[in-house]
Amino acid sequence: MTWKLGIIGGSGLYEIDGLKGEWVGIETNFGSPSDDLFIADLNGQEVVFLPRHGRGHKYTPSSINYRANIEALKRVGVTDIVSLSAVGSLKHRYAPEHFVIVDQFIDRTIARPKSFFDTGLVAHVSMAHPVCDRLVEMAYDAAIKTGVTVHKGGTYLAMEGPQFSTRAESELYRNWGCDVIGMTNMPEAKLAREAEIPYVTVAMVTDYDCWNEDHDNVDVTSVIKVLHHNSAAAKQLIKNLCEAVSGTQRTPSPHDFALDNAIITAPSARDPLMEQKLEVILRRVGANTK
């Protein structure tokens, strides 16, 4: 199997020297994704970009159609997802302009559909290890080569937003041992697991949230300023990833088989309409998996 990387991130990540492609509109069984997909070739490696908030940043973290985004990437054959996200730091050691390759999440979102599965077809996938170890190593190596300061491993607290944290919340999450805070990687990571697509988050630190009295409280202006600085490193990271997998054969990941033993609804009790709605998600296991 060949690699086909899916890149979820901000607008402009697809503006990379040598990248050639086109925007393709995709409709899913869960509605429209945030934007068309930019399906492209970068020096011989196929890659698919999806602006998480839509070009021009149209969608709030809560209004993003996460299910459509992940299903759209699944529809076009993406094998692995790399999510690039702006985050706030909850620890001194993670400074603005640093990158963190996340390996754990705490999900505090409350207003978003979090599963493809529903009444009539129920599944429980494991999220004990929410990211792919292989992609963590690849993303870390790719980040190192950009020259950015990068940390391997860290816990991402996903908050609902769109407001930033209160100081009490920020201190609570620090006491929980969280490392960074963001608004977009849940339920994205959960849905990628249900879709059997290995996933990794590259968290790009823009600020210290509001706990650090030695720094100004986070605001949009400061976030955008640091994001612009991180943009070149993020694009180079993508190029490095593509170079690493170009021309190589992809071996299976354990996450490619996440639905094995996860579907609990008996075949005789399954809703045919749900089976039809989940045809893309169930592509490998088939609708009649026991």
Tab-separated table of C-alpha atoms in Angstrom:
chain	number	residue	atom	x	y	z
A	1	MET	CA	0.000	0.000	0.000
A	2	THR	CA	1.241	3.506	-0.804
A	3	TRP	CA	1.002	6.457	1.588
A	4	LYS	CA	-1.625	9.141	1.097
A	5	LEU	CA	-1.239	11.791	3.772
A	6	GLY	CA	-4.178	13.894	4.887
A	7	ILE	CA	-3.244	17.275	6.355
A	8	ILE	CA	-5.826	19.071	8.508
A	9	GLY	CA	-4.860	22.610	9.466
A	10	GLY	CA	-5.233	26.275	8.836
A	11	SER	CA	-5.686	28.092	5.560
A	12	GLY	CA	-2.443	28.543	3.661
A	13	LEU	CA	-0.679	25.324	4.656
A	14	TYR	CA	-1.144	24.160	1.085
A	15	GLU	CA	0.897	27.097	-0.265
A	16	ILE	CA	4.121	25.107	-0.564
A	17	ASP	CA	6.751	25.393	-3.297
A	18	GLY	CA	6.503	22.444	-5.666
A	19	LEU	CA	2.951	21.522	-4.650
A	20	LYS	CA	0.619	20.929	-7.597
A	21	GLY	CA	-3.028	20.056	-7.260
A	22	GLU	CA	-6.654	21.083	-7.481
A	23	TRP	CA	-9.594	21.785	-5.222
A	24	VAL	CA	-12.180	19.006	-5.295
A	25	GLY	CA	-15.660	19.278	-3.811
A	26	ILE	CA	-16.695	16.287	-1.710
A	27	GLU	CA	-20.080	15.523	-0.207
A	28	THR	CA	-20.410	12.946	2.552
A	29	ASN	CA	-23.161	11.039	4.305
A	30	PHE	CA	-22.730	13.536	7.152
A	31	GLY	CA	-22.992	16.658	5.046
A	32	SER	CA	-20.375	19.021	3.684
A	33	PRO	CA	-16.851	19.220	5.094
A	34	SER	CA	-15.319	22.540	6.111
A	35	ASP	CA	-14.117	23.155	2.566
A	36	ASP	CA	-13.201	21.442	-0.680
A	37	LEU	CA	-10.196	19.138	-0.473
A	38	PHE	CA	-6.951	20.224	-2.090
A	39	ILE	CA	-5.707	16.983	-3.640
A	40	ALA	CA	-2.133	17.460	-4.675
A	41	ASP	CA	1.271	16.057	-5.503
A	42	LEU	CA	4.418	17.188	-3.709
A	43	ASN	CA	7.510	15.913	-5.453
A	44	GLY	CA	5.847	12.623	-6.288
A	45	GLN	CA	3.961	12.118	-3.015
A	46	GLU	CA	0.165	12.401	-2.971
A	47	VAL	CA	-1.183	14.579	-0.192
A	48	VAL	CA	-4.648	15.917	0.657
A	49	PHE	CA	-5.200	19.228	2.469
A	50	LEU	CA	-8.354	20.215	4.344
A	51	PRO	CA	-8.650	23.714	5.884
A	52	ARG	CA	-10.256	22.849	9.234
A	53	HIS	CA	-12.138	26.139	9.598
A	54	GLY	CA	-12.634	26.639	5.844
A	55	ARG	CA	-10.675	29.098	3.753
A	56	GLY	CA	-10.991	32.489	5.420
A	57	HIS	CA	-11.731	30.851	8.798
A	58	LYS	CA	-15.520	30.618	8.533
A	59	TYR	CA	-16.338	28.017	11.189
A	60	THR	CA	-16.052	28.154	14.959
A	61	PRO	CA	-14.483	25.151	16.716
A	62	SER	CA	-17.982	24.017	17.718
A	63	SER	CA	-19.569	24.451	14.279
A	64	ILE	CA	-16.952	22.476	12.328
A	65	ASN	CA	-18.509	19.381	10.782
A	66	TYR	CA	-15.878	16.987	12.116
A	67	ARG	CA	-17.679	13.872	10.906
A	68	ALA	CA	-17.890	15.177	7.346
A	69	ASN	CA	-14.222	16.212	7.453
A	70	ILE	CA	-13.010	12.765	8.464
A	71	GLU	CA	-15.386	10.909	6.160
A	72	ALA	CA	-14.314	13.092	3.224
A	73	LEU	CA	-10.659	12.181	3.825
A	74	LYS	CA	-11.640	8.511	4.092
A	75	ARG	CA	-13.600	8.742	0.827
A	76	VAL	CA	-10.572	9.927	-1.141
A	77	GLY	CA	-8.317	7.205	0.243
A	78	VAL	CA	-6.260	9.051	2.850
A	79	THR	CA	-4.215	6.493	4.801
A	80	ASP	CA	-2.885	8.701	7.622
A	81	ILE	CA	-3.879	12.075	9.097
A	82	VAL	CA	-1.539	14.771	10.377
A	83	SER	CA	-3.393	17.479	12.292
A	84	LEU	CA	-1.665	20.839	12.763
A	85	SER	CA	-3.256	23.032	15.403
A	86	ALA	CA	-2.603	26.244	17.296
A	87	VAL	CA	-2.566	25.725	21.057
A	88	GLY	CA	-1.913	27.541	24.294
A	89	SER	CA	0.805	26.327	26.632
A	90	LEU	CA	0.024	25.225	30.182
A	91	LYS	CA	3.658	24.801	31.226
A	92	HIS	CA	6.709	27.045	31.226
A	93	ARG	CA	8.754	24.602	29.139
A	94	TYR	CA	6.389	24.825	26.160
A	95	ALA	CA	7.058	28.344	24.936
A	96	PRO	CA	5.368	30.209	22.078
A	97	GLU	CA	6.799	29.077	18.706
A	98	HIS	CA	7.544	25.587	20.099
A	99	PHE	CA	5.900	22.506	18.588
A	100	VAL	CA	4.495	19.634	20.686
A	101	ILE	CA	3.800	16.193	19.211
A	102	VAL	CA	0.782	15.274	21.321
A	103	ASP	CA	0.252	11.713	22.549
A	104	GLN	CA	-2.751	12.074	24.896
A	105	PHE	CA	-6.002	14.038	25.112
A	106	ILE	CA	-8.538	15.099	27.703
A	107	ASP	CA	-11.837	15.922	26.024
A	108	ARG	CA	-13.834	18.706	27.683
A	109	THR	CA	-15.976	19.541	24.648
A	110	ILE	CA	-19.721	19.256	25.180
A	111	ALA	CA	-21.525	20.490	22.036
A	112	ARG	CA	-20.240	18.305	19.214
A	113	PRO	CA	-21.286	14.940	17.752
A	114	LYS	CA	-18.426	12.644	18.763
A	115	SER	CA	-19.128	9.424	16.912
A	116	PHE	CA	-20.154	8.150	13.500
A	117	PHE	CA	-22.107	5.411	15.269
A	118	ASP	CA	-25.563	5.889	16.767
A	119	THR	CA	-28.814	4.120	17.638
A	120	GLY	CA	-29.170	1.060	15.434
A	121	LEU	CA	-25.435	0.505	15.007
A	122	VAL	CA	-23.241	0.874	18.075
A	123	ALA	CA	-19.468	0.580	18.325
A	124	HIS	CA	-16.929	1.229	21.072
A	125	VAL	CA	-13.375	1.806	19.809
A	126	SER	CA	-10.376	1.988	22.109
A	127	MET	CA	-8.905	5.445	22.723
A	128	ALA	CA	-6.316	4.378	25.289
A	129	HIS	CA	-3.575	5.367	22.859
A	130	PRO	CA	-5.279	8.067	20.773
A	131	VAL	CA	-2.464	8.761	18.328
A	132	CYS	CA	-0.333	6.556	16.118
A	133	ASP	CA	3.151	5.890	17.534
A	134	ARG	CA	4.613	5.624	14.044
A	135	LEU	CA	3.224	9.013	13.053
A	136	VAL	CA	4.502	10.529	16.309
A	137	GLU	CA	8.047	9.461	15.434
A	138	MET	CA	7.681	10.640	11.847
A	139	ALA	CA	6.240	14.017	12.836
A	140	TYR	CA	8.925	14.499	15.490
A	141	ASP	CA	11.719	13.756	13.031
A	142	ALA	CA	10.120	16.033	10.427
A	143	ALA	CA	9.832	18.862	12.977
A	144	ILE	CA	13.434	18.455	14.151
A	145	LYS	CA	14.621	18.915	10.569
A	146	THR	CA	12.845	22.280	10.365
A	147	GLY	CA	14.969	23.668	13.195
A	148	VAL	CA	11.979	24.438	15.400
A	149	THR	CA	12.072	23.508	19.100
A	150	VAL	CA	9.892	20.405	19.346
A	151	HIS	CA	8.743	18.249	22.258
A	152	LYS	CA	7.724	14.612	21.795
A	153	GLY	CA	4.743	13.698	23.939
A	154	GLY	CA	2.221	15.824	25.798
A	155	THR	CA	-1.414	15.960	26.878
A	156	TYR	CA	-3.807	18.188	24.926
A	157	LEU	CA	-6.824	19.557	26.813
A	158	ALA	CA	-9.649	20.066	24.314
A	159	MET	CA	-12.029	22.818	25.467
A	160	GLU	CA	-15.289	23.845	23.826
A	161	GLY	CA	-14.582	27.513	23.159
A	162	PRO	CA	-14.854	29.750	21.249
A	163	GLN	CA	-13.942	31.876	24.257
A	164	PHE	CA	-10.499	31.450	25.786
A	165	SER	CA	-10.137	30.028	29.306
A	166	THR	CA	-10.805	31.741	32.597
A	167	ARG	CA	-7.753	31.844	34.836
A	168	ALA	CA	-9.412	29.354	37.213
A	169	GLU	CA	-9.913	26.920	34.328
A	170	SER	CA	-6.355	27.385	33.137
A	171	GLU	CA	-5.004	26.638	36.619
A	172	LEU	CA	-7.306	23.606	36.930
A	173	TYR	CA	-6.008	22.111	33.701
A	174	ARG	CA	-2.428	22.762	34.828
A	175	ASN	CA	-3.167	20.904	38.055
A	176	TRP	CA	-4.480	17.999	36.012
A	177	GLY	CA	-1.069	17.738	34.379
A	178	CYS	CA	-2.146	18.936	30.938
A	179	ASP	CA	0.524	20.402	28.687
A	180	VAL	CA	-1.322	22.350	26.000
A	181	ILE	CA	-4.873	23.568	25.431
A	182	GLY	CA	-6.837	23.868	22.194
A	183	MET	CA	-10.346	23.769	20.768
A	184	THR	CA	-10.270	21.555	17.684
A	185	ASN	CA	-8.636	18.144	18.080
A	186	MET	CA	-11.637	16.548	19.728
A	187	PRO	CA	-13.692	14.842	18.440
A	188	GLU	CA	-11.368	14.872	15.414
A	189	ALA	CA	-9.050	12.240	16.905
A	190	LYS	CA	-11.947	10.041	18.031
A	191	LEU	CA	-13.557	10.115	14.603
A	192	ALA	CA	-10.273	9.313	12.875
A	193	ARG	CA	-10.010	6.238	15.101
A	194	GLU	CA	-13.547	5.123	14.192
A	195	ALA	CA	-12.702	5.645	10.522
A	196	GLU	CA	-9.581	3.476	10.985
A	197	ILE	CA	-7.224	6.256	9.918
A	198	PRO	CA	-4.029	6.613	12.001
A	199	TYR	CA	-3.812	10.138	13.412
A	200	VAL	CA	-1.277	12.469	15.001
A	201	THR	CA	-1.428	16.044	16.294
A	202	VAL	CA	1.328	18.595	15.804
A	203	ALA	CA	0.455	21.310	18.316
A	204	MET	CA	1.955	24.713	17.546
A	205	VAL	CA	2.237	26.833	20.698
A	206	THR	CA	1.108	30.435	20.255
A	207	ASP	CA	0.696	31.683	23.848
A	208	TYR	CA	0.620	30.858	27.573
A	209	ASP	CA	-3.182	30.873	27.825
A	210	CYS	CA	-3.930	33.137	30.841
A	211	TRP	CA	-2.189	31.456	33.801
A	212	ASN	CA	1.257	32.969	33.315
A	213	GLU	CA	1.336	36.393	34.971
A	214	ASP	CA	4.667	37.176	33.311
A	215	HIS	CA	2.934	37.231	29.911
A	216	ASP	CA	-0.092	38.965	28.478
A	217	ASN	CA	-3.348	37.031	28.407
A	218	VAL	CA	-4.064	35.287	25.126
A	219	ASP	CA	-5.920	37.208	22.416
A	220	VAL	CA	-6.486	36.764	18.689
A	221	THR	CA	-3.866	39.328	17.693
A	222	SER	CA	-1.086	37.593	19.613
A	223	VAL	CA	-2.152	34.163	18.326
A	224	ILE	CA	-2.112	35.251	14.689
A	225	LYS	CA	1.274	36.926	15.101
A	226	VAL	CA	2.892	33.704	16.323
A	227	LEU	CA	0.975	31.587	13.810
A	228	HIS	CA	2.509	33.575	10.975
A	229	HIS	CA	5.925	32.863	12.430
A	230	ASN	CA	5.125	29.138	12.750
A	231	SER	CA	3.730	28.897	9.226
A	232	ALA	CA	7.074	28.425	7.473
A	233	ALA	CA	8.098	25.657	9.887
A	234	ALA	CA	4.711	23.941	9.482
A	235	LYS	CA	5.027	23.935	5.689
A	236	GLN	CA	8.576	22.597	5.898
A	237	LEU	CA	7.385	19.883	8.286
A	238	ILE	CA	4.825	18.787	5.694
A	239	LYS	CA	7.512	18.714	3.001
A	240	ASN	CA	9.753	16.640	5.268
A	241	LEU	CA	6.958	14.159	5.946
A	242	CYS	CA	6.247	13.783	2.251
A	243	GLU	CA	9.924	13.210	1.521
A	244	ALA	CA	10.085	10.559	4.262
A	245	VAL	CA	7.271	8.454	2.813
A	246	SER	CA	7.654	9.173	-0.905
A	247	GLY	CA	8.431	6.024	-2.842
A	248	THR	CA	8.090	3.776	0.225
A	249	GLN	CA	5.520	1.095	0.900
A	250	ARG	CA	3.230	1.672	3.850
A	251	THR	CA	2.962	-1.253	6.265
A	252	PRO	CA	-0.283	-1.643	8.230
A	253	SER	CA	-0.790	0.152	11.540
A	254	PRO	CA	-2.800	-1.326	14.431
A	255	HIS	CA	-5.132	1.653	14.021
A	256	ASP	CA	-6.048	0.408	10.538
A	257	PHE	CA	-8.063	-2.285	12.353
A	258	ALA	CA	-9.743	-0.208	15.055
A	259	LEU	CA	-13.217	-1.591	14.311
A	260	ASP	CA	-12.198	-5.211	14.830
A	261	ASN	CA	-14.217	-6.340	17.868
A	262	ALA	CA	-15.611	-2.801	18.342
A	263	ILE	CA	-19.090	-3.197	16.806
A	264	ILE	CA	-21.438	-4.521	19.475
A	265	THR	CA	-24.875	-4.409	17.801
A	266	ALA	CA	-25.939	-7.852	16.602
A	267	PRO	CA	-26.313	-8.095	12.797
A	268	SER	CA	-30.016	-8.937	13.154
A	269	ALA	CA	-30.609	-5.789	15.227
A	270	ARG	CA	-28.813	-3.311	12.999
A	271	ASP	CA	-30.642	-0.472	11.310
A	272	PRO	CA	-30.191	-0.783	7.517
A	273	LEU	CA	-30.288	2.993	7.168
A	274	MET	CA	-27.411	3.322	9.636
A	275	GLU	CA	-25.460	0.670	7.751
A	276	GLN	CA	-25.987	2.646	4.566
A	277	LYS	CA	-24.994	5.914	6.230
A	278	LEU	CA	-21.797	4.312	7.521
A	279	GLU	CA	-20.864	2.584	4.250
A	280	VAL	CA	-17.590	4.527	3.947
A	281	ILE	CA	-16.616	4.054	7.589
A	282	LEU	CA	-17.435	0.334	7.401
A	283	ARG	CA	-15.643	-0.124	4.073
A	284	ARG	CA	-13.053	-2.578	5.397
A	285	VAL	CA	-15.099	-4.570	7.901
A	286	GLY	CA	-18.337	-4.697	5.926
A	287	ALA	CA	-21.820	-4.022	7.213
A	288	ASN	CA	-22.368	-7.598	8.387
A	289	THR	CA	-19.354	-7.882	10.681
A	290	LYS	CA	-20.208	-9.872	13.812
